[in-house]
PDB file of C-alpha atoms in Angstrom:
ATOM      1  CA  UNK N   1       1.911 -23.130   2.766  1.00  0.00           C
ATOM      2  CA  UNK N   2       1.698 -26.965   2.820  1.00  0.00           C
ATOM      3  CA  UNK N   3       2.561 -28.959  -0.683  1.00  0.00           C
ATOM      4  CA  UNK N   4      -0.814 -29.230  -2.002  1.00  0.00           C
ATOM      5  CA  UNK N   5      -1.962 -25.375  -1.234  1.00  0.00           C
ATOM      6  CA  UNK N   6       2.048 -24.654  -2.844  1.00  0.00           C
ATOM      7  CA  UNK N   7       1.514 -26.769  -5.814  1.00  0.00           C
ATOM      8  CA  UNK N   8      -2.399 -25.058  -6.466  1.00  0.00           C
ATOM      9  CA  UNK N   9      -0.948 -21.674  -6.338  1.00  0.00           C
ATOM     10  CA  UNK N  10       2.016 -22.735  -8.748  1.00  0.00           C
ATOM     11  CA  UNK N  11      -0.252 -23.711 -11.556  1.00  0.00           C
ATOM     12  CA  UNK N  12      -2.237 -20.626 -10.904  1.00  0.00           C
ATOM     13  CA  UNK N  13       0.890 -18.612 -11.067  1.00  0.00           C
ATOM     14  CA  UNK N  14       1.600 -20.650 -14.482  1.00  0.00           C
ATOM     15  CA  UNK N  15      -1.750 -19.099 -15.900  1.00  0.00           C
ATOM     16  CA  UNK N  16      -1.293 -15.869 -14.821  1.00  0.00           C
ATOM     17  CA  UNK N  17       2.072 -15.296 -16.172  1.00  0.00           C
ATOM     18  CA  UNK N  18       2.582 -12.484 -17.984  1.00  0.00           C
ATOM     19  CA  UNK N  19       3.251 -11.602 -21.736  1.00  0.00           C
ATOM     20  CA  UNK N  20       5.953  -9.070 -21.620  1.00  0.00           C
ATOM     21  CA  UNK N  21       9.163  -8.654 -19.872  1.00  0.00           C
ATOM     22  CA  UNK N  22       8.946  -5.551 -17.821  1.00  0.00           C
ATOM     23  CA  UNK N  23       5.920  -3.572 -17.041  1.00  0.00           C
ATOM     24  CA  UNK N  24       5.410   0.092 -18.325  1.00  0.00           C
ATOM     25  CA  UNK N  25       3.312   1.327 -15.006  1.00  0.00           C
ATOM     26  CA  UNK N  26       3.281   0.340 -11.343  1.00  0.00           C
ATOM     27  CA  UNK N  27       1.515   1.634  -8.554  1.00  0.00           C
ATOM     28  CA  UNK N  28       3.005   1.302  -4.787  1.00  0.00           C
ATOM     29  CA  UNK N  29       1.279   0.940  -1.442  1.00  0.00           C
ATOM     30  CA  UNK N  30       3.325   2.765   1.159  1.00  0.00           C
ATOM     31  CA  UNK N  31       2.864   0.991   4.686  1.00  0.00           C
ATOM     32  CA  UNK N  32       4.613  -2.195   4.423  1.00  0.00           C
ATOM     33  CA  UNK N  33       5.248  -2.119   1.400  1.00  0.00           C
ATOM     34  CA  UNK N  34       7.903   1.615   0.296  1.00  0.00           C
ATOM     35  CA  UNK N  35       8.383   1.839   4.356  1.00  0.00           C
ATOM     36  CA  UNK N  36       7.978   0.334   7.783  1.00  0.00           C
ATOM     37  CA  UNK N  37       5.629   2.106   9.712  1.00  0.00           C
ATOM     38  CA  UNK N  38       4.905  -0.169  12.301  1.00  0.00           C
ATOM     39  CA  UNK N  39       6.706   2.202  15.428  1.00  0.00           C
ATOM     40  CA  UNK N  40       4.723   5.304  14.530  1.00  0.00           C
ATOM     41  CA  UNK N  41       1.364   3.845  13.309  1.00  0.00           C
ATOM     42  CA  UNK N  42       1.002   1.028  16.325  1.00  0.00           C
ATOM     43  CA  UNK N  43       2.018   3.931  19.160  1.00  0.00           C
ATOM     44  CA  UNK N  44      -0.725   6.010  17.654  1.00  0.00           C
ATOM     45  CA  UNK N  45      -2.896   3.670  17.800  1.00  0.00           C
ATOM     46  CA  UNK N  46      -2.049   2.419  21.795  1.00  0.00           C
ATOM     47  CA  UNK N  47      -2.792   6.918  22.326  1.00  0.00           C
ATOM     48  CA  UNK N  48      -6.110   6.635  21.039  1.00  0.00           C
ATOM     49  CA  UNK N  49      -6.779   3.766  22.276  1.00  0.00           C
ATOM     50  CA  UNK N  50      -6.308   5.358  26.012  1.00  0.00           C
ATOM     51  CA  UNK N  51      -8.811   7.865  24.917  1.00  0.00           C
ATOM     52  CA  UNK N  52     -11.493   5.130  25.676  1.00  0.00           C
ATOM     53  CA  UNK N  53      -9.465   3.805  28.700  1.00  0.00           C
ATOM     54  CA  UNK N  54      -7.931   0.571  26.835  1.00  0.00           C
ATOM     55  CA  UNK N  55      -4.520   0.239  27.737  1.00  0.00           C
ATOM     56  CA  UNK N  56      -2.508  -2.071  25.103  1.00  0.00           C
ATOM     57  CA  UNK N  57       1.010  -2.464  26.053  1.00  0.00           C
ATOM     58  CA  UNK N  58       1.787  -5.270  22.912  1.00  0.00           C
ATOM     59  CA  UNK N  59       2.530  -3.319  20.360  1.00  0.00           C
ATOM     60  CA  UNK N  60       2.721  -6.257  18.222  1.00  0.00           C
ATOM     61  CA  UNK N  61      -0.993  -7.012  18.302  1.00  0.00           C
ATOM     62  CA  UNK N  62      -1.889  -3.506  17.068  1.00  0.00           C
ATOM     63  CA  UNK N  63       0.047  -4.557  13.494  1.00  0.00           C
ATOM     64  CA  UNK N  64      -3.787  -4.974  11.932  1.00  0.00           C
ATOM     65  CA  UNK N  65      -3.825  -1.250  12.023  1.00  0.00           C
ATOM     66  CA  UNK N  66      -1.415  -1.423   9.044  1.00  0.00           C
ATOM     67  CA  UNK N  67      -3.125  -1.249   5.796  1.00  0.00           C
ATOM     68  CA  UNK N  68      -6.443  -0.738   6.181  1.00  0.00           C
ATOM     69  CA  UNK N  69      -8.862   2.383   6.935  1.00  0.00           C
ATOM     70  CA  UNK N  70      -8.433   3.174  10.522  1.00  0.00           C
ATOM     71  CA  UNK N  71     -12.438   3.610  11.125  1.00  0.00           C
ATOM     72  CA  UNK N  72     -12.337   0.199  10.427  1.00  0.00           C
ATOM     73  CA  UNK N  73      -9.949  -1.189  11.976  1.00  0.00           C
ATOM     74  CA  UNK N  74     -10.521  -0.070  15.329  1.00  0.00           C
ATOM     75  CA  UNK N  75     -14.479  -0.974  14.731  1.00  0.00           C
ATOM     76  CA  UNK N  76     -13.296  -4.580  14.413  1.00  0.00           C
ATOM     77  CA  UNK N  77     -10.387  -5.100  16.484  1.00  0.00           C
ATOM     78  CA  UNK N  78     -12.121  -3.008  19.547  1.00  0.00           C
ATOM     79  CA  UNK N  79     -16.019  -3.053  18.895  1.00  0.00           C
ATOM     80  CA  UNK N  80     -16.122   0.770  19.037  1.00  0.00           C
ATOM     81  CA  UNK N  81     -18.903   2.289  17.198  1.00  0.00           C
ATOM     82  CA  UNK N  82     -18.847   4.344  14.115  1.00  0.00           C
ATOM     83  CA  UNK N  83     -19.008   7.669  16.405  1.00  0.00           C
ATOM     84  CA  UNK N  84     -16.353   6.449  18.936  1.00  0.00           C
ATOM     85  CA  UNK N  85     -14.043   4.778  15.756  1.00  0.00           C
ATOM     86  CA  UNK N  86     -14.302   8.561  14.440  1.00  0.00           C
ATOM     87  CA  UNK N  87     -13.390  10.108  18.207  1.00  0.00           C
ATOM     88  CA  UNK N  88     -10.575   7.204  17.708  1.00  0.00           C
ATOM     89  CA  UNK N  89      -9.163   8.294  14.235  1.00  0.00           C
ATOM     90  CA  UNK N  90      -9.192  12.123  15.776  1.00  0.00           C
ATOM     91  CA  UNK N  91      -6.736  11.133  18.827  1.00  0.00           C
ATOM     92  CA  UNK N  92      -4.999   8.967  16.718  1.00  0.00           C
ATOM     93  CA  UNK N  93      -4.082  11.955  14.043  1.00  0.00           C
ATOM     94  CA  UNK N  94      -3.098  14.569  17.317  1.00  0.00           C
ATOM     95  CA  UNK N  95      -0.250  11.658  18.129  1.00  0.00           C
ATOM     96  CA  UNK N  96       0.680  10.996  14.415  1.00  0.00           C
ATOM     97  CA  UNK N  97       0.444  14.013  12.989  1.00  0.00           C
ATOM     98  CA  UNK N  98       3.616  15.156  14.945  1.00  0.00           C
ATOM     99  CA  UNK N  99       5.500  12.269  15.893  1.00  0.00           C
ATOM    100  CA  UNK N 100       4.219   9.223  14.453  1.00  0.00           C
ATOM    101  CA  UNK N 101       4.097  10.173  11.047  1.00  0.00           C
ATOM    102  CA  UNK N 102       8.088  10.118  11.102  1.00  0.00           C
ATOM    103  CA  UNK N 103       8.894   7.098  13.339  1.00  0.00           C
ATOM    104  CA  UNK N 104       8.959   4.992  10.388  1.00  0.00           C
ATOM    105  CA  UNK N 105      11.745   3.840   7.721  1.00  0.00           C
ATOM    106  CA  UNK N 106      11.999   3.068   4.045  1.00  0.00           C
ATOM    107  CA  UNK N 107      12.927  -0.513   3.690  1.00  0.00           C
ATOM    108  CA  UNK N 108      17.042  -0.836   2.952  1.00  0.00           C
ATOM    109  CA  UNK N 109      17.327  -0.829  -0.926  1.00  0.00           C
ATOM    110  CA  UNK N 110      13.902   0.527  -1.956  1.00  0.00           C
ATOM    111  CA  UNK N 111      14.858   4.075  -3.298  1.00  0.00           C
ATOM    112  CA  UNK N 112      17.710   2.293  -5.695  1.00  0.00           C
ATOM    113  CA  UNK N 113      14.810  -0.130  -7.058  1.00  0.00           C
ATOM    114  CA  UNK N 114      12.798   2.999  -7.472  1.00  0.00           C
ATOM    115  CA  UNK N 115      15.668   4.703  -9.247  1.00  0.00           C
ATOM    116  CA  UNK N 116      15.963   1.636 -11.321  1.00  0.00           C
ATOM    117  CA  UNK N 117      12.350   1.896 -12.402  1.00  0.00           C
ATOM    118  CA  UNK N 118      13.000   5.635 -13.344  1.00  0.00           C
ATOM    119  CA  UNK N 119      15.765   4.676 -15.766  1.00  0.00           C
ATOM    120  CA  UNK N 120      13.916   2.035 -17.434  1.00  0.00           C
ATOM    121  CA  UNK N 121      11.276   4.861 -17.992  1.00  0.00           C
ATOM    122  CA  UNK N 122       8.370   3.152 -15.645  1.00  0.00           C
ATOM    123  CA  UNK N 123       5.676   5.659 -14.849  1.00  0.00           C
ATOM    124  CA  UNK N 124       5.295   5.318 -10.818  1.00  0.00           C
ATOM    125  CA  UNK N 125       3.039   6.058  -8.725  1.00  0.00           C
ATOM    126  CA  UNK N 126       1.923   5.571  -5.115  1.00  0.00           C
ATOM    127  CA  UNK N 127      -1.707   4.454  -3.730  1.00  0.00           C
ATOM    128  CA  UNK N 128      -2.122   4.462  -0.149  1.00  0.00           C
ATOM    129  CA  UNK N 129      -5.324   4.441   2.096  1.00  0.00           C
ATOM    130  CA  UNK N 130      -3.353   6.748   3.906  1.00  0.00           C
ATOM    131  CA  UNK N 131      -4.351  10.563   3.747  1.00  0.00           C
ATOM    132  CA  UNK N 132      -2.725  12.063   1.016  1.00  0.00           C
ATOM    133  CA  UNK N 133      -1.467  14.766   3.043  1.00  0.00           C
ATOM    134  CA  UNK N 134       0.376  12.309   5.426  1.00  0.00           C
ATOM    135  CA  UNK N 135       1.768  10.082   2.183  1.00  0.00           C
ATOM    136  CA  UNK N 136       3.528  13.329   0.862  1.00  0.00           C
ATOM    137  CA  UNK N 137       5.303  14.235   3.797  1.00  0.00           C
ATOM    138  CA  UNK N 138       6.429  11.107   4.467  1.00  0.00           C
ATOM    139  CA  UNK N 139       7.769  10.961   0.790  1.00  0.00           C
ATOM    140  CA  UNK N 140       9.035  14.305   1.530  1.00  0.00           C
ATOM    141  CA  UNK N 141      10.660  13.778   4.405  1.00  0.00           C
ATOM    142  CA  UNK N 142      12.355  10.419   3.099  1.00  0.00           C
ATOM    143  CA  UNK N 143      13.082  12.132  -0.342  1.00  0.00           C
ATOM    144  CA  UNK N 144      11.274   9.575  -2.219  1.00  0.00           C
ATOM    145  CA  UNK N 145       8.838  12.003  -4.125  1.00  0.00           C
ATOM    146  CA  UNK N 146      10.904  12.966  -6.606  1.00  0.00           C
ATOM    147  CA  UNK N 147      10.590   9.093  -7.931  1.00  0.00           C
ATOM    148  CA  UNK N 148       7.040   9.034  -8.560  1.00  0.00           C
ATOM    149  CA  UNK N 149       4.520  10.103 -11.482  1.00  0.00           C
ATOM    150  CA  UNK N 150       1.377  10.277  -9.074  1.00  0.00           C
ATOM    151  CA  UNK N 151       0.848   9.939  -5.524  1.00  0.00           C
ATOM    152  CA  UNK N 152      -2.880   9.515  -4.355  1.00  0.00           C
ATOM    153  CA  UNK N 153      -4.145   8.873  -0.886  1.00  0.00           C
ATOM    154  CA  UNK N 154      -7.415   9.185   0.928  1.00  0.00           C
ATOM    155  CA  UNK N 155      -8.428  12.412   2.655  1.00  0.00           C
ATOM    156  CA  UNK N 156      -8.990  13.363   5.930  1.00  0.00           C
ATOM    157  CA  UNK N 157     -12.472  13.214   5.728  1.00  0.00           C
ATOM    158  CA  UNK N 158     -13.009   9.630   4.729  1.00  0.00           C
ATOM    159  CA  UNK N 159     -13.491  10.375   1.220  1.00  0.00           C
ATOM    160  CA  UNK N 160     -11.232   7.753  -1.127  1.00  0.00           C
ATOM    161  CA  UNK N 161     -10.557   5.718   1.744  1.00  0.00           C
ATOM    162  CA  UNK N 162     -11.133   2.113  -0.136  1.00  0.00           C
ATOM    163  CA  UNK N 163      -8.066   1.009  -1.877  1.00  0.00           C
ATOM    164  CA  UNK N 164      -9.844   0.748  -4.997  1.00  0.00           C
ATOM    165  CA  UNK N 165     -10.811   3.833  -4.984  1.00  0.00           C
ATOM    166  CA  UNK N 166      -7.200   5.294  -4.659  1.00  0.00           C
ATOM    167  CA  UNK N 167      -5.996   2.900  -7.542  1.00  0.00           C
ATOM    168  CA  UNK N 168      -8.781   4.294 -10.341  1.00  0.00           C
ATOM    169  CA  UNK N 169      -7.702   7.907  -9.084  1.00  0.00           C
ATOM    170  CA  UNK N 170      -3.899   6.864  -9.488  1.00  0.00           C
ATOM    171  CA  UNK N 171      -4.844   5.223 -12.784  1.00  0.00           C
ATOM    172  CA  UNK N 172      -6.872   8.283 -13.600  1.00  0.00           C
ATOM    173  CA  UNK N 173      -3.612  10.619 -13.506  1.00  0.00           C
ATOM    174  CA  UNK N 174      -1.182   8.061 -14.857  1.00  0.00           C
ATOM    175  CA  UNK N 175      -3.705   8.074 -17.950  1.00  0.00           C
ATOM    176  CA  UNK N 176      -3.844  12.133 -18.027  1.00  0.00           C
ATOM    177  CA  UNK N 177      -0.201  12.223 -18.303  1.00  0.00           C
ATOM    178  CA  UNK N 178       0.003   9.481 -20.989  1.00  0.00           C
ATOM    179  CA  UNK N 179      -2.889  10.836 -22.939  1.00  0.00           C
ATOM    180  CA  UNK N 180      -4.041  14.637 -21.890  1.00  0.00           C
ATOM    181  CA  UNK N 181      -7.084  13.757 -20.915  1.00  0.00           C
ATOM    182  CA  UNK N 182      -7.431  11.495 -17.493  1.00  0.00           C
ATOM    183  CA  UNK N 183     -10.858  11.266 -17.990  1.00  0.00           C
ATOM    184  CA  UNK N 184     -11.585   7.503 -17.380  1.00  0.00           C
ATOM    185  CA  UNK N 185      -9.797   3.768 -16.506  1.00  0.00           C
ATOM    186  CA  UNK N 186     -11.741   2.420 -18.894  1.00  0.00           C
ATOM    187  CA  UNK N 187      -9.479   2.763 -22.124  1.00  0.00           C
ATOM    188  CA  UNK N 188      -7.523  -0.449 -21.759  1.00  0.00           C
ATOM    189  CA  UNK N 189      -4.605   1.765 -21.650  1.00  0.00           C
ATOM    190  CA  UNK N 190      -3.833   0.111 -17.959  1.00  0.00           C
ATOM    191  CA  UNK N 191      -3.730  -3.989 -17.930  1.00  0.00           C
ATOM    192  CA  UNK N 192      -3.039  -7.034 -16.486  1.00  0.00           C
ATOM    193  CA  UNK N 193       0.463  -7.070 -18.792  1.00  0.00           C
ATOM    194  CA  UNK N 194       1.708  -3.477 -18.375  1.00  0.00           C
ATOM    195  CA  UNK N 195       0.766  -2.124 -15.311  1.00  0.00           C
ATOM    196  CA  UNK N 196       1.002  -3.486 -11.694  1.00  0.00           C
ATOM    197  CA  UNK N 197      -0.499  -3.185  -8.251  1.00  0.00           C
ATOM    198  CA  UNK N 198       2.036  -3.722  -5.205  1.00  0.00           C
ATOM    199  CA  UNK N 199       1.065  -4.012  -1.931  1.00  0.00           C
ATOM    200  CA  UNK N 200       1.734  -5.935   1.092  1.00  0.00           C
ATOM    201  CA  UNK N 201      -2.227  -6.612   2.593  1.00  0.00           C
ATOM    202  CA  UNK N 202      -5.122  -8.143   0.537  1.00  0.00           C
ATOM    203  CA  UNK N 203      -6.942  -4.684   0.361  1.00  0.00           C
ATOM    204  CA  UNK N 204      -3.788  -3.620  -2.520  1.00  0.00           C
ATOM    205  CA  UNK N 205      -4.291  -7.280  -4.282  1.00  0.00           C
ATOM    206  CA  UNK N 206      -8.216  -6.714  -4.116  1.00  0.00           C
ATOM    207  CA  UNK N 207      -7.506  -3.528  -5.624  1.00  0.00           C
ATOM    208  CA  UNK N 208      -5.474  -4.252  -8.483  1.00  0.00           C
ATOM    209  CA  UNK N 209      -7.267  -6.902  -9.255  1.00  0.00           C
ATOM    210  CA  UNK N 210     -10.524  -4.495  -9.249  1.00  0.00           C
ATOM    211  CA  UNK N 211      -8.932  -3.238 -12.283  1.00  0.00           C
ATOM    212  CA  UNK N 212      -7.292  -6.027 -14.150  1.00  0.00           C
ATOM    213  CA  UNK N 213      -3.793  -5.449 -13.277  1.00  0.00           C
ATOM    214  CA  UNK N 214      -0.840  -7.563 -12.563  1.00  0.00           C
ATOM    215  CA  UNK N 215      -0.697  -8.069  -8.553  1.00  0.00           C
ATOM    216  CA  UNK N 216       2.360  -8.312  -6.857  1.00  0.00           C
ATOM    217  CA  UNK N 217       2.739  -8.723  -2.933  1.00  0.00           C
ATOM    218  CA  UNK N 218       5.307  -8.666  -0.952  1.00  0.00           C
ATOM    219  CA  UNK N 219       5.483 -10.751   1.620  1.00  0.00           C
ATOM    220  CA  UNK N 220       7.933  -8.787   4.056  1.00  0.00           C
ATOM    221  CA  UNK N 221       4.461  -6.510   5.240  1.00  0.00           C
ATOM    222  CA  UNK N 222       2.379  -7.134   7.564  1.00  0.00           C
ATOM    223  CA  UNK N 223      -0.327  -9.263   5.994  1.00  0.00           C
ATOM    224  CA  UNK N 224      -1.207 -12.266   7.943  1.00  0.00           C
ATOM    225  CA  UNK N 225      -0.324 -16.331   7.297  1.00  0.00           C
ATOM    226  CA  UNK N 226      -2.635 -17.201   3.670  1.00  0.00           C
ATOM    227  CA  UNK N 227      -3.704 -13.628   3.136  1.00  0.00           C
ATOM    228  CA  UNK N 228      -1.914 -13.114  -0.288  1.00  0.00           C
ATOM    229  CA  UNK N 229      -2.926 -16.394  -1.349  1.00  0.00           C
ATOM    230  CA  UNK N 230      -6.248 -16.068  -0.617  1.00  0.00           C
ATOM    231  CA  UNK N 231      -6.555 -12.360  -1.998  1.00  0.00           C
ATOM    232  CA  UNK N 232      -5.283 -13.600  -5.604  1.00  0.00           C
ATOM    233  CA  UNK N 233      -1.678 -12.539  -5.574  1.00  0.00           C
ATOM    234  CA  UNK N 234      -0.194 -13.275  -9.342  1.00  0.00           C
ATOM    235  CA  UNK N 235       3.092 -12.751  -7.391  1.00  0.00           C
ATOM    236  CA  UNK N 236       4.689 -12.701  -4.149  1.00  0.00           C
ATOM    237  CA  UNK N 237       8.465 -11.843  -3.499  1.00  0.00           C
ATOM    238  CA  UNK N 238       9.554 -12.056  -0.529  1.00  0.00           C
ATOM    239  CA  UNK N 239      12.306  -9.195  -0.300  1.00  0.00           C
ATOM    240  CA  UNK N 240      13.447  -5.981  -2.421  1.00  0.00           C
ATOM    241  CA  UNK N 241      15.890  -7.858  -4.528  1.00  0.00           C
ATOM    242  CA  UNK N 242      12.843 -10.143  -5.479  1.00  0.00           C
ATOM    243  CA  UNK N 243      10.518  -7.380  -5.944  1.00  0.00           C
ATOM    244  CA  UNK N 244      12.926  -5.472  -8.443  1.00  0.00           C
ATOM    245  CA  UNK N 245      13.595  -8.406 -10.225  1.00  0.00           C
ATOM    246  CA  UNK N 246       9.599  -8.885 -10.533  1.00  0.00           C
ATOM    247  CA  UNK N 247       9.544  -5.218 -12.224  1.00  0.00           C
ATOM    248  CA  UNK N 248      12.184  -5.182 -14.316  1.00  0.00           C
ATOM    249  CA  UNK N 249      13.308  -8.930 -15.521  1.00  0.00           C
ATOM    250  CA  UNK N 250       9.652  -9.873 -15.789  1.00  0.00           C
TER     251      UNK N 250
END
């Protein structure tokens, strides 16, 4: 970021600064942001990608694929159609599914910060564009569940595959537990000074935002050079210890 862009987004930060100390709810991303999935997702993606006969040894330029809804991505990045991006998501799933889902890693630190939200009595939850049944295994399997309120993905079918539509479902249940009823995001229960959106792409700031809530990004995902800027990040930290702080000191 050069001085001028740094000093613009320091007076922004200045008017979004916050009103309270630590926030009440906060809803995670996964890839990039709980874990590193880059092994697992970007070998996926190179199998499905020799469905159609591309052959992509870099692994490193398939790190796009991290964040947002596959049928996208691999409409953009490899001009397949919608038909072919759906053949593409199918071979991607018979490769992750088994294998990929696990070659991944939380980052070091990240279950104490969780744990640390727990004992300040933070409501968690996670919202990932992921399908839901991949987020919980992967929870599972790196015992993380047991730290969250809510976990909401996307499923299988396509259906909540937008980021903002994960984050009204995860508000949705965060509200039913708070209130009984769940019934709508629309009871200012949920705002910009209690309840955070973290995420390390510009579809999790574009989806807090979507819903008024304090945006934090971390900058240790895979978004690329500007992205958090330009998405409207009120924060970015650019490691665990940051992020923690960010939740808990305010």
């Amino acid at each position: 970021m050069n001085s001028d862009s740094e000093s613009a987004y320091n007076i922004m930060m200045i008017v979004k600064k916050r009103n309270e100390e630590m926030f009440k709810y906060a809803l995670f991303d996964l890839d990039g942001t709980l874990t590193d999935p880059k092994e697992g997702i970007t070998r996926s993606v190179q199998y499905a990608l020799l469905h159609f006969g591309i052959k992509e040894e870099n692994l490193d330029k398939l790190e796009g694929f991290i964040g947002p809804p596959l049928r996208d991505s691999f409409m953009l990045f490899y001009g397949l159609s919608p038909e072919q991006a759906e053949e593409a998501v199918a071979a991607y799933r018979e490769r992750f599914g088994e294998t990929g889902i696990f070659e991944n890693i939380p980052y070091d630190n990240m279950a104490e910060l969780l744990r640390s939200c727990k004992e300040a009595g933070m409501l968690l939850a996670v919202a990932s564009s992921k399908p839901q049944i991949y987020v919980q295994r992967i929870l599972e399997h790196f015992q993380l569940e047991q730290y969250f309120d809510a976990v909401v993905g996307s499923e299988l079918d396509g259906t909540r595959e937008k980021k903002e539509e994960v984050v009204e479902e995860c508000l949705r249940q965060l509200e039913e537990l708070v209130t009984g009823k769940g019934q709508t995001v629309l009871s200012q229960i949920f705002h910009h000074d209690n309840c955070c959106m973290i995420g390390d792409r510009k579809y999790d700031i574009e989806g807090g935002n979507r819903y008024g809530l304090y945006t934090i990004a971390v900058s240790y995902g895979y978004a690329d050079e500007g992205e958090l800027e330009a998405a409207g990040a009120d924060r970015i930290v650019d490691s665990v210890k940051e992020l923690k702080d960010a939740l808990l000191k305010g």
